[in-house]
Short mmCIF file of C-alpha atoms in Angstrom, two decimals:
data_model
loop_
_atom_site.label_atom_id
_atom_site.label_comp_id
_atom_site.label_asym_id
_atom_site.label_seq_id
_atom_site.Cartn_x
_atom_site.Cartn_y
_atom_site.Cartn_z
CA MET Z 1 -16.87 -15.61 -16.85
CA ILE Z 2 -15.65 -12.55 -14.99
CA GLN Z 3 -18.10 -13.37 -12.24
CA ALA Z 4 -16.62 -16.84 -11.85
CA ILE Z 5 -13.17 -15.29 -11.41
CA ASP Z 6 -14.60 -12.84 -8.87
CA ILE Z 7 -16.15 -15.62 -6.83
CA LEU Z 8 -13.06 -17.83 -7.02
CA VAL Z 9 -10.72 -15.05 -5.88
CA LEU Z 10 -13.09 -13.98 -3.11
CA ALA Z 11 -13.37 -17.56 -1.86
CA LEU Z 12 -9.58 -17.88 -1.81
CA LEU Z 13 -9.33 -14.56 0.06
CA ALA Z 14 -11.81 -15.75 2.67
CA CYS Z 15 -9.98 -19.10 3.11
CA THR Z 16 -6.64 -17.33 3.52
CA ALA Z 17 -8.03 -14.89 6.07
CA VAL Z 18 -9.59 -17.68 8.12
CA SER Z 19 -6.39 -19.71 8.10
CA VAL Z 20 -4.45 -16.64 9.28
CA VAL Z 21 -6.81 -16.51 12.29
CA ARG Z 22 -6.23 -20.18 13.12
CA MET Z 23 -2.46 -20.12 12.58
CA ARG Z 24 -0.34 -20.08 15.75
CA SER Z 25 2.99 -19.91 13.99
CA LEU Z 26 3.57 -16.23 13.30
CA TRP Z 27 5.97 -17.06 10.50
CA ALA Z 28 3.25 -18.95 8.61
CA ALA Z 29 0.73 -16.21 9.39
CA VAL Z 30 3.02 -13.58 7.85
CA MET Z 31 3.49 -15.67 4.71
CA LEU Z 32 -0.28 -16.17 4.43
CA THR Z 33 -0.77 -12.42 4.80
CA GLY Z 34 1.52 -12.00 1.81
CA ILE Z 35 -0.63 -14.45 -0.16
CA TYR Z 36 -3.74 -12.58 0.98
CA SER Z 37 -2.24 -9.34 -0.33
CA PHE Z 38 -1.46 -10.96 -3.68
CA LEU Z 39 -4.99 -12.32 -3.99
CA GLY Z 40 -6.34 -8.89 -3.10
CA ALA Z 41 -4.13 -7.38 -5.78
CA GLY Z 42 -5.42 -9.95 -8.26
CA TRP Z 43 -8.98 -9.03 -7.54
CA MET Z 44 -8.17 -5.32 -7.85
CA LEU Z 45 -6.84 -6.07 -11.33
CA VAL Z 46 -10.13 -7.75 -12.23
CA LEU Z 47 -11.89 -4.65 -10.88
CA ASP Z 48 -10.11 -2.40 -13.42
CA ALA Z 49 -7.70 -0.81 -10.97
CA PRO Z 50 -4.27 -1.83 -12.30
CA ASP Z 51 -2.49 1.00 -10.51
CA VAL Z 52 -3.80 -0.09 -7.14
CA ALA Z 53 -3.16 -3.76 -7.87
CA PHE Z 54 0.41 -2.89 -8.78
CA THR Z 55 0.90 -0.97 -5.54
CA GLU Z 56 -0.74 -3.65 -3.43
CA ALA Z 57 1.39 -6.40 -4.97
CA SER Z 58 4.66 -4.54 -4.43
CA VAL Z 59 3.81 -3.00 -1.06
CA GLY Z 60 1.52 -5.50 0.61
CA ALA Z 61 3.15 -8.68 -0.59
CA GLY Z 62 6.70 -7.37 -0.86
CA ILE Z 63 7.77 -4.74 1.62
CA ALA Z 64 5.17 -5.52 4.33
CA THR Z 65 6.19 -9.19 4.40
CA ILE Z 66 9.87 -8.28 4.61
CA LEU Z 67 9.28 -5.83 7.48
CA MET Z 68 7.14 -8.32 9.41
CA LEU Z 69 9.73 -11.05 8.96
CA SER Z 70 12.47 -8.75 10.22
CA THR Z 71 10.28 -7.95 13.23
CA LEU Z 72 9.83 -11.67 13.88
CA ALA Z 73 13.60 -12.09 13.72
CA LEU Z 74 13.88 -9.52 16.52
CA THR Z 75 11.02 -10.89 18.63
CA SER Z 76 9.60 -14.43 18.54
CA THR Z 77 8.07 -16.61 15.85
CA GLU Z 78 5.50 -18.42 18.01
CA MET Z 79 2.54 -16.95 19.76
CA LYS Z 80 1.10 -18.24 23.00
CA ARG Z 81 -2.20 -20.10 23.08
CA PRO Z 82 -4.97 -17.52 23.53
CA ALA Z 83 -6.20 -17.70 27.12
CA ALA Z 84 -9.59 -16.02 26.92
CA SER Z 85 -12.60 -17.73 25.35
CA PRO Z 86 -13.43 -16.65 21.81
CA VAL Z 87 -17.15 -16.18 22.56
CA PHE Z 88 -17.11 -12.48 23.43
CA PRO Z 89 -14.93 -11.38 20.47
CA LEU Z 90 -17.02 -13.53 18.14
CA LEU Z 91 -20.16 -11.85 19.46
CA ILE Z 92 -18.75 -8.35 18.88
CA VAL Z 93 -17.54 -9.29 15.41
CA GLY Z 94 -20.85 -10.93 14.54
CA VAL Z 95 -22.92 -7.93 15.64
CA THR Z 96 -20.65 -5.47 13.82
CA GLY Z 97 -20.67 -7.59 10.67
CA ALA Z 98 -24.46 -7.93 10.76
CA ALA Z 99 -24.84 -4.16 11.15
CA LEU Z 100 -22.51 -3.57 8.19
CA CYS Z 101 -24.37 -6.12 6.06
CA TYR Z 102 -27.64 -4.41 6.93
CA GLY Z 103 -26.04 -1.17 5.76
CA THR Z 104 -25.14 -2.69 2.38
CA LEU Z 105 -28.82 -3.26 1.56
CA ASP Z 106 -29.00 0.40 0.55
CA MET Z 107 -25.79 0.21 -1.50
CA PRO Z 108 -25.85 0.20 -5.30
CA HIS Z 109 -25.32 -3.21 -6.86
CA PHE Z 110 -21.90 -4.46 -7.88
CA GLY Z 111 -20.86 -2.87 -11.18
CA ASP Z 112 -24.00 -0.72 -11.46
CA PRO Z 113 -23.11 2.10 -13.90
CA ASN Z 114 -25.86 4.31 -12.43
CA SER Z 115 -24.64 4.26 -8.85
CA PRO Z 116 -24.11 7.70 -7.25
CA ILE Z 117 -20.31 7.36 -7.15
CA HIS Z 118 -20.21 7.38 -10.96
CA GLN Z 119 -22.44 10.45 -11.32
CA HIS Z 120 -20.67 13.14 -9.42
CA VAL Z 121 -16.94 13.85 -9.74
CA ALA Z 122 -15.53 11.07 -11.89
CA PRO Z 123 -17.38 12.07 -15.10
CA GLU Z 124 -15.66 15.46 -15.00
CA TYR Z 125 -12.25 13.82 -14.67
CA LEU Z 126 -13.01 11.53 -17.60
CA LYS Z 127 -14.42 14.40 -19.66
CA ASP Z 128 -11.29 16.46 -19.03
CA ALA Z 129 -9.05 13.63 -20.13
CA VAL Z 130 -10.94 12.04 -23.02
CA PRO Z 131 -10.88 14.04 -26.25
CA THR Z 132 -14.25 14.44 -27.92
CA VAL Z 133 -15.57 16.21 -30.97
CA HIS Z 134 -16.81 19.14 -28.92
CA GLN Z 135 -13.79 19.55 -26.73
CA LYS Z 136 -10.45 19.42 -28.53
CA GLU Z 137 -8.63 21.39 -25.85
CA LEU Z 138 -7.70 19.10 -22.97
CA LYS Z 139 -7.05 20.28 -19.47
CA VAL Z 140 -4.27 17.88 -18.59
CA GLY Z 141 -3.90 15.48 -21.48
CA ILE Z 142 -2.25 12.50 -19.82
CA GLY Z 143 -3.27 8.97 -20.70
CA ASN Z 144 -3.44 7.54 -17.20
CA ILE Z 145 -6.36 9.26 -15.53
CA VAL Z 146 -5.40 7.86 -12.13
CA THR Z 147 -2.02 9.57 -12.32
CA THR Z 148 -3.66 12.78 -13.48
CA VAL Z 149 -6.09 12.86 -10.58
CA LEU Z 150 -3.42 11.76 -8.12
CA ALA Z 151 -0.83 14.36 -8.99
CA SER Z 152 -2.82 17.25 -10.42
CA TYR Z 153 -6.45 17.43 -9.26
CA ARG Z 154 -5.68 16.00 -5.85
CA GLY Z 155 -2.13 17.31 -5.56
CA TYR Z 156 -2.67 18.65 -2.04
CA ASP Z 157 -3.86 15.25 -0.93
CA THR Z 158 -0.82 13.52 -2.37
CA LEU Z 159 1.49 16.10 -0.82
CA GLY Z 160 -0.14 15.34 2.53
CA GLU Z 161 0.32 11.60 2.02
CA THR Z 162 3.97 12.11 1.14
CA VAL Z 163 4.44 14.07 4.35
CA VAL Z 164 2.75 11.25 6.29
CA ILE Z 165 5.22 8.75 4.82
CA PHE Z 166 8.07 11.14 5.61
CA THR Z 167 6.88 11.44 9.22
CA ALA Z 168 6.36 7.69 9.64
CA GLY Z 169 9.84 7.05 8.24
CA LEU Z 170 11.32 9.55 10.69
CA GLY Z 171 9.38 7.87 13.51
CA VAL Z 172 10.77 4.43 12.65
CA LEU Z 173 14.30 5.80 12.42
CA LEU Z 174 13.95 7.58 15.78
CA LEU Z 175 12.57 4.42 17.43
CA LEU Z 176 15.08 1.97 16.03
CA GLN Z 177 18.29 3.91 15.56
CA GLY Z 178 18.64 5.38 19.02
CA PRO Z 179 21.10 3.92 21.52
CA ARG Z 180 20.03 0.57 22.94
CA LYS Z 181 18.74 0.68 26.52
CA ALA Z 182 21.53 -0.55 28.80
CA GLY Z 183 19.32 -2.77 30.99
CA GLY Z 184 18.21 -5.49 28.61
CA SER Z 185 21.24 -5.45 26.31
CA ASP Z 186 24.18 -7.79 26.44
CA GLY Z 187 26.45 -5.36 24.69
CA ARG Z 188 25.68 -6.03 21.03
CA GLU Z 189 25.79 -2.56 19.60
CA GLU Z 190 26.61 -3.34 15.98
CA GLY Z 191 23.12 -2.20 14.99
CA ALA Z 192 23.97 1.46 15.33
CA PRO Z 193 25.62 2.75 12.16
CA MET H 1 -28.08 -9.73 -10.82
CA SER H 2 -30.93 -7.41 -10.01
CA THR H 3 -31.80 -9.14 -6.74
CA VAL H 4 -30.15 -8.71 -3.39
CA TRP H 5 -27.43 -11.13 -4.59
CA GLY H 6 -25.91 -8.26 -6.54
CA LEU H 7 -24.43 -7.15 -3.22
CA TYR H 8 -22.33 -10.29 -2.70
CA ASN H 9 -19.07 -8.40 -3.16
CA TYR H 10 -19.78 -6.21 -0.14
CA TRP H 11 -20.68 -9.18 2.03
CA ILE H 12 -17.47 -11.04 1.37
CA VAL H 13 -15.47 -7.86 1.89
CA ILE H 14 -17.30 -7.37 5.22
CA PHE H 15 -16.47 -10.97 6.12
CA LEU H 16 -12.78 -10.25 5.45
CA MET H 17 -12.97 -7.05 7.51
CA MET H 18 -14.52 -8.89 10.42
CA THR H 19 -11.86 -11.60 10.22
CA GLY H 20 -9.21 -8.93 10.64
CA PHE H 21 -11.22 -7.29 13.41
CA TYR H 22 -11.51 -10.64 15.21
CA ILE H 23 -7.74 -11.13 15.10
CA VAL H 24 -7.23 -7.64 16.53
CA ILE H 25 -9.55 -8.16 19.50
CA ALA H 26 -9.13 -11.87 20.22
CA ARG H 27 -5.39 -12.40 19.88
CA ARG H 28 -2.93 -11.19 22.50
CA ASN H 29 0.23 -11.29 20.41
CA LEU H 30 1.13 -7.83 19.13
CA VAL H 31 2.55 -9.00 15.78
CA LYS H 32 -0.63 -11.01 15.23
CA LYS H 33 -2.66 -7.89 15.97
CA VAL H 34 -0.71 -5.98 13.30
CA ILE H 35 -1.39 -8.84 10.86
CA GLY H 36 -5.09 -8.55 11.74
CA LEU H 37 -5.00 -4.81 11.11
CA ASN H 38 -3.38 -5.49 7.73
CA ILE H 39 -6.14 -7.92 6.77
CA PHE H 40 -8.77 -5.40 7.88
CA GLN H 41 -6.99 -2.66 5.93
CA ILE H 42 -6.81 -4.61 2.68
CA ALA H 43 -10.50 -5.49 3.03
CA VAL H 44 -11.30 -1.77 3.28
CA PHE H 45 -9.20 -1.13 0.15
CA LEU H 46 -11.19 -3.82 -1.65
CA LEU H 47 -14.47 -2.24 -0.49
CA TYR H 48 -13.50 1.04 -2.11
CA ILE H 49 -12.26 -0.57 -5.30
CA THR H 50 -15.42 -2.67 -5.79
CA MET H 51 -17.48 0.51 -5.61
CA GLY H 52 -15.52 1.99 -8.51
CA LYS H 53 -16.14 -0.94 -10.86
CA VAL H 54 -18.46 -0.35 -13.80
CA GLU H 55 -19.94 -3.37 -15.55
CA GLU H 56 -18.32 -3.89 -18.97
CA GLY H 57 -15.95 -1.08 -18.05
CA THR H 58 -12.21 -1.01 -18.50
CA ALA H 59 -9.25 0.47 -16.63
CA PRO H 60 -9.19 4.29 -16.73
CA ILE H 61 -6.07 4.47 -18.87
CA LEU H 62 -6.55 5.87 -22.37
CA PRO H 63 -4.84 3.96 -25.17
CA ALA H 64 -2.53 6.22 -27.16
CA ARG H 65 -4.50 5.69 -30.39
CA ASP H 66 -7.86 6.86 -29.06
CA PHE H 67 -6.04 9.51 -27.16
CA GLN H 68 -4.97 11.18 -30.39
CA THR H 69 -7.92 10.64 -32.68
CA GLY H 70 -10.75 10.96 -30.20
CA ALA H 71 -12.49 7.86 -31.50
CA GLU H 72 -15.46 6.30 -29.71
CA LEU H 73 -14.27 5.22 -26.29
CA PRO H 74 -15.41 2.33 -24.07
CA ALA H 75 -16.88 2.77 -20.60
CA TYR H 76 -14.25 3.43 -17.98
CA SER H 77 -14.32 2.35 -14.36
CA ASN H 78 -14.19 5.11 -11.80
CA PRO H 79 -10.65 6.44 -11.28
CA LEU H 80 -11.41 8.17 -7.98
CA PRO H 81 -11.38 5.12 -5.62
CA SER H 82 -8.13 4.01 -7.27
CA VAL H 83 -6.52 7.34 -6.45
CA LEU H 84 -7.72 7.34 -2.85
CA ILE H 85 -6.62 3.78 -2.22
CA LEU H 86 -3.30 4.10 -4.06
CA THR H 87 -2.12 6.66 -1.52
CA ALA H 88 -3.79 4.83 1.36
CA ILE H 89 -1.80 1.66 0.63
CA VAL H 90 1.53 3.42 0.90
CA VAL H 91 0.47 5.34 4.00
CA GLY H 92 -0.72 1.99 5.39
CA ILE H 93 2.70 0.39 4.96
CA ALA H 94 4.37 3.43 6.54
CA THR H 95 2.15 3.20 9.62
CA THR H 96 2.60 -0.59 9.74
CA ALA H 97 6.35 -0.05 9.78
CA LEU H 98 5.90 2.38 12.67
CA ALA H 99 3.78 -0.16 14.58
CA LEU H 100 6.37 -2.88 14.00
CA ALA H 101 9.14 -0.56 15.20
CA LEU H 102 7.14 0.06 18.39
CA ILE H 103 6.74 -3.71 18.82
CA VAL H 104 10.49 -4.17 18.52
CA ARG H 105 11.02 -1.55 21.23
CA ILE H 106 8.39 -3.20 23.44
CA GLN H 107 10.18 -6.54 23.04
CA GLU H 108 13.43 -4.89 24.10
CA ALA H 109 11.88 -3.19 27.12
CA TYR H 110 9.65 -6.02 28.36
CA GLY H 111 11.15 -9.15 26.86
CA THR H 112 7.78 -10.24 25.46
CA ILE H 113 5.18 -9.23 22.87
CA GLU H 114 2.21 -10.94 24.52
CA GLU H 115 -0.21 -8.28 25.67
CA ASP H 116 -1.27 -9.94 28.95
CA GLU H 117 2.34 -10.49 30.03
CA ILE H 118 3.16 -6.84 29.29
CA LEU H 119 0.18 -5.69 31.35
CA ALA H 120 1.14 -8.06 34.18
CA ARG H 121 4.66 -6.65 34.24
CA ASP H 122 3.24 -3.12 34.29
CA ARG H 123 1.07 -3.98 37.30
CA GLU H 124 4.06 -5.41 39.14
CA GLY H 125 5.52 -1.93 38.73
CA MET R 1 29.15 -17.64 6.09
CA ILE R 2 27.47 -19.87 3.55
CA VAL R 3 27.89 -18.81 -0.05
CA HIS R 4 24.64 -19.35 -1.92
CA SER R 5 26.10 -19.30 -5.42
CA ILE R 6 22.79 -19.66 -7.25
CA LEU R 7 21.08 -16.97 -5.20
CA ARG R 8 24.01 -14.60 -5.57
CA ILE R 9 24.24 -15.00 -9.34
CA VAL R 10 20.49 -14.77 -9.90
CA ALA R 11 20.28 -11.71 -7.67
CA LYS R 12 23.19 -10.10 -9.50
CA LEU R 13 21.35 -10.62 -12.77
CA LEU R 14 17.98 -9.47 -11.43
CA ILE R 15 18.84 -6.37 -9.43
CA PRO R 16 19.76 -4.09 -12.37
CA TYR R 17 16.52 -5.04 -14.11
CA ILE R 18 14.49 -4.42 -10.95
CA LEU R 19 15.99 -0.93 -10.69
CA LEU R 20 15.48 -0.31 -14.42
CA PHE R 21 11.87 -1.47 -14.15
CA ALA R 22 11.38 0.91 -11.22
CA LEU R 23 12.62 3.78 -13.37
CA TYR R 24 10.29 2.71 -16.19
CA VAL R 25 7.33 2.60 -13.81
CA GLN R 26 8.34 6.01 -12.48
CA PHE R 27 8.65 7.85 -15.77
CA HIS R 28 6.02 5.96 -17.77
CA GLY R 29 3.44 6.41 -15.03
CA ASP R 30 1.57 9.07 -17.01
CA TYR R 31 0.74 6.70 -19.89
CA GLY R 32 0.58 3.29 -18.25
CA PRO R 33 -0.13 1.96 -14.81
CA GLY R 34 2.47 3.17 -12.38
CA GLY R 35 3.78 6.28 -10.72
CA GLY R 36 5.91 7.46 -7.86
CA PHE R 37 4.47 5.27 -5.13
CA GLN R 38 4.93 2.00 -6.98
CA ALA R 39 8.30 2.96 -8.44
CA GLY R 40 9.65 3.94 -5.04
CA VAL R 41 8.67 0.62 -3.53
CA ILE R 42 10.11 -1.39 -6.43
CA PHE R 43 13.34 0.59 -6.29
CA ALA R 44 13.57 -0.10 -2.56
CA ALA R 45 12.85 -3.78 -3.20
CA GLY R 46 15.97 -3.94 -5.37
CA PHE R 47 18.09 -2.72 -2.46
CA VAL R 48 16.31 -5.04 -0.01
CA LEU R 49 17.13 -8.00 -2.25
CA TYR R 50 20.75 -6.84 -2.41
CA ALA R 51 20.90 -6.57 1.39
CA LEU R 52 19.32 -10.02 1.82
CA ILE R 53 21.80 -11.74 -0.48
CA PHE R 54 25.03 -9.80 -0.02
CA GLY R 55 24.63 -8.69 3.58
CA LEU R 56 23.62 -5.46 5.22
CA GLY R 57 27.17 -4.08 5.21
CA ALA R 58 27.43 -4.25 1.43
CA ALA R 59 23.99 -2.67 1.03
CA ARG R 60 24.94 0.12 3.43
CA ARG R 61 28.07 0.78 1.39
CA SER R 62 26.14 0.99 -1.87
CA ALA R 63 23.34 3.11 -0.35
CA PRO R 64 24.94 5.06 2.52
CA PRO R 65 22.33 5.65 5.26
CA ALA R 66 23.27 9.34 5.51
CA VAL R 67 22.47 9.86 1.81
CA VAL R 68 19.27 7.78 1.91
CA GLU R 69 18.00 9.58 5.00
CA SER R 70 18.56 12.99 3.47
CA LEU R 71 16.76 11.82 0.31
CA ILE R 72 13.63 11.28 2.46
CA ALA R 73 13.46 15.04 2.95
CA VAL R 74 14.59 15.83 -0.61
CA GLY R 75 11.52 14.08 -2.08
CA VAL R 76 9.09 16.08 0.05
CA LEU R 77 10.99 19.28 -0.78
CA ILE R 78 10.78 18.56 -4.52
CA PHE R 79 7.01 18.11 -4.20
CA ALA R 80 6.43 21.21 -2.10
CA GLY R 81 9.02 23.18 -4.10
CA THR R 82 7.08 22.49 -7.31
CA GLY R 83 4.08 24.07 -5.63
CA VAL R 84 6.13 27.12 -4.68
CA VAL R 85 7.51 27.43 -8.23
CA CYS R 86 3.90 27.37 -9.49
CA MET R 87 3.14 30.25 -7.12
CA LEU R 88 6.17 32.17 -8.37
CA GLY R 89 4.88 31.61 -11.90
CA GLY R 90 1.67 33.39 -10.99
CA GLY R 91 -0.57 30.39 -10.33
CA ASN R 92 -1.92 28.78 -7.19
CA PHE R 93 0.05 26.32 -5.08
CA LEU R 94 0.45 23.10 -7.12
CA ASP R 95 -1.34 24.61 -10.14
CA TYR R 96 1.05 23.18 -12.73
CA SER R 97 -0.44 25.14 -15.61
CA ALA R 98 1.63 28.08 -14.35
CA LEU R 99 4.84 26.16 -15.08
CA ASP R 100 4.54 26.82 -18.81
CA HIS R 101 2.56 29.90 -19.78
CA HIS R 102 2.56 29.19 -23.51
CA ASP R 103 1.22 25.66 -23.22
CA PRO R 104 -0.63 24.96 -19.94
CA GLN R 105 -1.08 21.32 -20.92
CA HIS R 106 2.68 20.93 -21.19
CA GLY R 107 3.01 22.64 -17.81
CA GLN R 108 0.61 20.09 -16.30
CA HIS R 109 2.58 17.24 -17.82
CA LEU R 110 5.87 18.61 -16.49
CA GLY R 111 4.42 19.28 -13.04
CA ILE R 112 3.02 15.77 -12.73
CA LEU R 113 6.35 14.26 -13.79
CA ILE R 114 8.33 16.28 -11.22
CA VAL R 115 5.86 15.73 -8.42
CA GLU R 116 5.81 11.97 -9.06
CA LEU R 117 9.59 12.00 -8.96
CA GLY R 118 9.45 13.65 -5.53
CA VAL R 119 6.98 11.03 -4.31
CA GLY R 120 9.14 8.24 -5.71
CA ILE R 121 12.31 9.53 -4.03
CA THR R 122 10.62 9.87 -0.64
CA VAL R 123 8.95 6.46 -0.80
CA ALA R 124 12.11 4.67 -1.93
CA ALA R 125 14.27 6.38 0.68
CA VAL R 126 11.79 5.71 3.50
CA MET R 127 11.45 2.04 2.57
CA ILE R 128 15.22 1.52 2.27
CA SER R 129 16.04 3.24 5.54
CA VAL R 130 13.19 1.53 7.39
CA PHE R 131 14.50 -1.83 6.20
CA PHE R 132 18.06 -0.90 7.21
CA ALA R 133 16.78 0.17 10.64
CA PHE R 134 14.97 -3.15 11.19
CA ALA R 135 17.70 -5.34 9.78
CA GLY R 136 20.51 -3.49 11.53
CA ARG R 137 19.04 -3.89 14.98
CA GLY R 138 20.68 -6.86 16.64
CA ARG R 139 18.53 -9.22 18.65
CA ILE R 140 18.73 -9.00 22.44
CA ARG R 141 19.40 -12.21 24.43
#
């Protein structure tokens, strides 16, 4: 049953991605990217990662779409017909994809509970959070293990990510809030606050 | 699913990645390139999340009841990929916003967002 | 200007609940799915919806850019400041157990809550000001 859902969602994801490639209207491509994000979020939910699905749905399908649409409003909504032939890019993509697929042959199977990723760090996190008979004293004692790891065990990491967001926000503000270049402007300066 | 077909999740994720990669290298429009990067990025997120899935597992959030009594608990999927990707998503949108801001500035400076036209104008001097 | 009555009324009804839901996601993140990142984005989405329906001017009046832009830094400072307070309490940087010496578990809980709040403030402020920057830039030509 779950496998059927997996395959259905993955097929929809693949269809959406391919239609984004073929789409020449940027407006439609942006909307399809939003759908792609939602489908991705749906699959993440099936894969037991509700936190990530939540983030992907609000960020990928919400804010990213809005920002891309506002960029389209400032630029153009149609793209030109690609001039070069698609053979060379297809070749590169095909070779890279084949190499990656060859690499997956050594990967643990989907959902395998004995794969290396489940043996090393995660069991300690779960052991610290889940009360057992032997261990009444909990290290953190918060229900959502993802939040625990995010904010406590990997606090440095999250601090770094917050600083990255801070820096990117500053970058956008510096790029878009400065005075408009005189050359290309026809005097509309209402954008500056 | 003990055969090689147990790897199907990776293959479709790789297909999605390559679709994004193709958009990035084959399309000249800068907004389209950012869309391609987004598709690539989400495929990478999915790659990480599929690795964290445990068969018959459930989300790594403890229900309050078990949390207090310490009753027998089900198998949990791996919380670590979730944590890594959770932060990566938000960093991804921040960098996407930066890329889009650069595109807006390019449009204002060159009057176009088609890569070949920008390069042609640069060569003109 | 066209007055979209249905959109305006529905948005008016929805926006308070979007903001309330963001706060729920923010402060319930330790027991359910959620946390600072998601809450910040949802909070920003409320303001984006307001700006889309009622115009950028109204949104700028309700969330003044000067305040929002300083909140970007405030969030990071809350996060890093928590780490410094942990150091003052005798622990390592970001070792929340040092926040409450009698009950380290409570200290962890408190630290996670504050740190997530910092993340949420930064994310929300960045998203709102980025949207304002894009939307406020008039088109050339």
